[in-house]
Tab-separated table of C-alpha atoms in Angstrom:
chain	number	residue	atom	x	y	z
A	39	GLY	CA	16.153	38.579	-29.724
A	40	LYS	CA	14.480	39.217	-26.274
A	41	TYR	CA	16.249	42.714	-26.367
A	42	GLY	CA	14.758	43.442	-30.015
A	43	THR	CA	11.351	42.258	-29.155
A	44	ARG	CA	10.904	44.516	-26.204
A	45	VAL	CA	12.275	47.383	-28.044
A	46	HIS	CA	9.873	46.795	-31.001
A	47	ALA	CA	6.958	46.606	-28.575
A	48	ALA	CA	8.000	50.155	-27.207
A	49	ILE	CA	8.385	51.415	-30.587
A	50	ASP	CA	4.955	50.294	-31.636
A	51	MET	CA	3.270	52.104	-28.770
A	52	LEU	CA	4.963	55.386	-29.783
A	53	ILE	CA	4.009	55.030	-33.522
A	54	ASN	CA	0.456	54.453	-32.287
A	55	GLY	CA	0.514	57.590	-30.266
A	56	GLU	CA	1.187	56.243	-26.880
A	57	ASN	CA	3.797	57.484	-24.604
A	58	VAL	CA	6.762	55.266	-23.267
A	59	THR	CA	7.928	56.047	-19.751
A	60	ILE	CA	11.251	54.773	-18.007
A	61	SER	CA	8.961	52.949	-15.666
A	62	ASP	CA	6.707	51.028	-18.172
A	63	THR	CA	6.921	47.349	-17.980
A	64	PHE	CA	6.974	44.727	-20.793
A	65	LYS	CA	6.521	40.962	-20.748
A	66	ASP	CA	9.050	38.457	-21.562
A	67	PRO	CA	8.447	37.744	-25.288
A	68	TYR	CA	9.674	34.201	-24.856
A	69	GLY	CA	7.707	33.424	-21.673
A	70	GLU	CA	10.790	32.565	-19.427
A	71	ARG	CA	9.638	35.084	-16.749
A	72	ALA	CA	5.942	35.682	-15.948
A	73	GLU	CA	6.670	38.929	-14.399
A	74	MET	CA	6.485	42.264	-16.399
A	75	GLU	CA	9.733	44.026	-16.350
A	76	ALA	CA	10.794	47.585	-17.113
A	77	LEU	CA	13.109	48.059	-19.996
A	78	THR	CA	16.746	47.897	-19.360
A	79	PHE	CA	18.971	50.841	-19.851
A	80	GLU	CA	20.167	49.522	-23.267
A	81	GLU	CA	16.508	48.957	-24.415
A	82	TYR	CA	15.394	52.406	-23.282
A	83	HIS	CA	18.456	53.834	-24.943
A	84	ALA	CA	17.409	52.378	-28.237
A	85	VAL	CA	13.798	53.429	-28.019
A	86	TRP	CA	15.207	56.886	-27.470
A	87	THR	CA	17.255	56.717	-30.396
A	88	PHE	CA	14.038	55.737	-32.477
A	89	GLN	CA	12.419	59.088	-31.113
A	90	GLU	CA	15.364	60.937	-32.379
A	91	PHE	CA	15.317	59.225	-35.745
A	92	TRP	CA	11.494	59.719	-36.130
A	93	LYS	CA	11.838	63.491	-35.248
A	94	GLU	CA	14.493	64.079	-37.846
A	95	TYR	CA	12.997	61.682	-40.514
A	96	THR	CA	9.578	63.259	-40.323
A	97	SER	CA	10.916	66.748	-40.458
A	98	LYS	CA	12.400	65.899	-43.819
A	99	HIS	CA	9.594	63.600	-45.357
A	100	GLU	CA	6.006	63.265	-45.259
A	101	VAL	CA	5.189	60.128	-43.568
A	102	GLU	CA	1.761	58.550	-43.514
A	103	VAL	CA	1.675	55.497	-41.281
A	104	ILE	CA	-0.669	52.560	-42.682
A	105	GLU	CA	0.104	49.713	-40.462
A	106	THR	CA	2.416	48.630	-37.739
A	107	GLU	CA	3.742	45.124	-36.478
A	108	PHE	CA	1.549	42.997	-38.791
A	109	THR	CA	1.908	39.587	-39.926
A	110	ILE	CA	2.203	38.665	-43.737
A	111	TRP	CA	2.280	35.286	-45.356
A	112	SER	CA	2.284	33.724	-48.800
A	113	GLU	CA	1.301	30.113	-49.548
A	114	SER	CA	2.711	30.659	-53.042
A	115	LEU	CA	6.123	31.841	-52.158
A	116	GLY	CA	6.289	29.613	-48.750
A	117	PHE	CA	7.021	32.026	-46.059
A	118	ALA	CA	5.601	34.294	-43.402
A	119	GLY	CA	6.931	37.297	-41.299
A	120	THR	CA	6.150	40.309	-39.448
A	121	VAL	CA	6.562	43.885	-40.913
A	122	ASP	CA	7.599	46.581	-38.504
A	123	LEU	CA	5.984	49.493	-40.283
A	124	LEU	CA	4.380	49.971	-43.710
A	125	ALA	CA	4.176	53.732	-44.396
A	126	LYS	CA	3.919	55.925	-47.407
A	127	VAL	CA	6.993	58.356	-47.489
A	128	ASP	CA	6.484	61.238	-49.716
A	129	GLY	CA	3.668	59.318	-51.511
A	130	VAL	CA	5.606	56.118	-52.031
A	131	TYR	CA	5.131	52.884	-50.196
A	132	THR	CA	7.901	51.986	-47.741
A	133	ILE	CA	8.569	48.939	-45.752
A	134	PHE	CA	10.716	49.808	-42.444
A	135	ASP	CA	12.422	47.313	-40.450
A	136	TRP	CA	13.940	48.106	-37.031
A	137	LYS	CA	17.311	46.608	-36.026
A	138	THR	CA	19.317	46.597	-32.767
A	139	SER	CA	22.276	44.964	-34.311
A	140	LYS	CA	25.465	46.711	-35.119
A	141	ASN	CA	25.565	45.841	-38.678
A	142	VAL	CA	23.195	45.063	-41.439
A	143	TYR	CA	23.687	41.792	-43.020
A	144	LEU	CA	22.807	40.204	-46.261
A	145	GLY	CA	20.172	38.189	-44.352
A	146	HIS	CA	18.458	41.216	-43.107
A	147	LYS	CA	18.228	42.732	-46.697
A	148	ALA	CA	16.942	39.246	-47.903
A	149	GLN	CA	14.312	39.268	-45.229
A	150	ILE	CA	12.821	42.576	-45.888
A	151	SER	CA	13.031	41.709	-49.725
A	152	GLY	CA	10.918	38.753	-49.041
A	153	TYR	CA	8.239	41.136	-47.282
A	154	ARG	CA	8.450	43.437	-50.247
A	155	LYS	CA	7.889	40.747	-52.769
A	156	GLU	CA	4.716	39.784	-50.907
A	157	MET	CA	3.432	43.339	-50.577
A	158	VAL	CA	3.921	43.805	-54.366
A	159	ASN	CA	1.528	41.100	-54.777
A	160	GLN	CA	-0.912	42.730	-52.328
A	161	LEU	CA	-0.622	46.260	-53.161
A	162	LYS	CA	-0.294	45.577	-56.985
A	163	THR	CA	2.556	47.994	-57.459
A	164	GLN	CA	6.264	47.557	-57.953
A	165	GLU	CA	6.936	51.022	-56.359
A	166	ILE	CA	7.817	49.924	-52.827
A	167	ASN	CA	10.953	50.936	-50.986
A	168	MET	CA	12.750	49.391	-48.250
A	169	VAL	CA	14.383	50.918	-45.205
A	170	ILE	CA	16.387	49.300	-42.251
A	171	VAL	CA	16.963	51.462	-39.311
A	172	GLN	CA	19.652	50.537	-36.774
A	173	LEU	CA	18.773	51.717	-33.371
A	174	GLY	CA	21.135	52.151	-30.450
A	175	TYR	CA	23.847	52.543	-33.190
A	176	ASP	CA	27.106	53.572	-31.422
A	177	LYS	CA	29.311	54.463	-34.514
A	178	ASN	CA	27.835	57.749	-34.905
A	179	LYS	CA	26.651	60.717	-32.656
A	180	ASN	CA	23.102	60.368	-33.724
A	181	GLY	CA	22.530	56.921	-32.306
A	182	TYR	CA	20.838	55.466	-35.308
A	183	LYS	CA	21.665	54.723	-38.798
A	184	VAL	CA	19.172	54.845	-41.718
A	185	ASN	CA	19.953	52.108	-44.618
A	186	GLU	CA	17.894	52.331	-47.901
A	187	VAL	CA	17.863	48.966	-49.085
A	188	GLU	CA	18.272	47.425	-52.666
A	189	ASP	CA	16.262	44.558	-53.614
A	190	CYS	CA	17.677	41.194	-52.658
A	191	TRP	CA	14.788	38.920	-53.558
A	192	ASN	CA	17.108	36.576	-55.609
A	193	GLU	CA	19.195	35.930	-52.483
A	194	PHE	CA	16.143	35.328	-50.370
A	195	ASP	CA	14.710	32.927	-53.046
A	196	ALA	CA	18.044	31.061	-53.174
A	197	ALA	CA	18.241	30.653	-49.337
A	198	HIS	CA	14.641	29.498	-49.347
A	199	ALA	CA	15.200	27.057	-52.161
A	200	PHE	CA	18.074	25.409	-49.981
A	201	TRP	CA	15.855	25.410	-46.809
A	202	LYS	CA	13.061	23.683	-48.613
A	203	LYS	CA	15.322	21.056	-50.084
A	204	GLU	CA	16.759	20.147	-46.790
A	205	ASN	CA	13.406	20.201	-44.912
A	206	ASP	CA	11.306	18.752	-47.499
A	207	GLY	CA	8.460	16.584	-45.911
A	208	SER	CA	9.587	17.516	-42.330
A	209	LYS	CA	7.050	18.034	-39.532
A	210	PRO	CA	7.399	19.648	-36.002
A	211	TYR	CA	8.165	17.169	-33.213
A	212	GLN	CA	4.993	16.096	-31.527
A	213	LYS	CA	4.199	14.005	-28.713
A	214	ASP	CA	0.916	12.966	-26.912
A	215	TYR	CA	0.937	12.599	-23.228
A	216	PRO	CA	-1.830	10.942	-21.082
A	217	LEU	CA	-3.858	13.261	-18.846
A	218	GLN	CA	-3.185	11.151	-15.645
A	219	LEU	CA	-0.013	9.297	-14.421
A	220	SER	CA	0.212	6.223	-12.247
A	221	LEU	CA	2.616	3.558	-11.446
A	222	VAL	CA	1.714	-0.108	-12.269
A	223	GLY	CA	3.158	-3.276	-10.319
A	224	VAL	CA	3.963	-1.450	-7.052
A	225	LYS	CA	3.771	-3.852	-4.306
A	226	LYS	CA	3.294	-2.494	-0.788
A	227	ASN	CA	4.412	-4.446	2.372
A	228	MET	CA	1.531	-4.051	4.801
A	229	SER	CA	3.049	-6.257	7.336
A	230	LYS	CA	5.604	-3.572	8.261
A	231	GLN	CA	4.322	-1.231	10.891
A	232	THR	CA	5.753	1.349	12.807
A	233	LYS	CA	6.070	0.045	16.520
A	234	VAL	CA	5.418	2.750	19.102
A	235	GLU	CA	6.715	1.871	22.583
A	236	LYS	CA	4.448	2.761	25.264
A	237	THR	CA	5.390	3.516	28.904
A	238	GLU	CA	3.198	3.105	31.811
A	239	ALA	CA	2.352	6.478	33.546
A	240	LYS	CA	3.538	6.459	37.070
A	241	PRO	CA	1.459	8.300	39.551
A	242	ILE	CA	2.653	11.563	40.975
A	243	LYS	CA	2.528	11.985	44.691
A	244	LYS	CA	1.610	15.424	46.067
A	245	THR	CA	2.437	16.349	49.544
A	246	ALA	CA	0.219	18.952	51.074
A	247	LYS	CA	2.112	21.873	52.614
A	248	LYS	CA	1.465	22.597	56.255
A	249	THR	CA	0.168	26.189	56.963
A	250	LYS	CA	0.610	27.896	60.345
């Protein structure tokens, strides 16, 4: 997850017109380390493969970027998530999802289908395509793979129904702590004192030297 998050951050910079250098630093998305760190070789390679994907993809399609890395939520559908890129590809709304995994799983397809369902409500159109792009892909010479995704809303809805049934009424764990801590009932023995032995200083006799 940390690997994918840092790759996403670098890609967002590229799409928004910024350069990404091998020495650029990024923060730890989970806050385990306070220091900003440069991308690892694997992360930088994944970002490079995105550059190669974008170069080829935009040479074949007219791509109009609408918004990147934005959060959507739906109270009626009961979920929230982050869309990596919403664009118009040859005039058609398209949701893109960047993945650094080696395979595209049903859960990935269901996830982006959930995003599409909410975007249908917001954009008032059913004509929305979905694309999952695998980056750092090592099973072809390109280093990436483009997957056009069929709608899997029914699978998303079923998974959500199971989750809702098992977690109905549950709340996040919360605990309050006092602002100050102290101990009660601690008795101090004031009679015990460290004794320091004193020795009497003896006078030092000095003998004057005779000089000729």
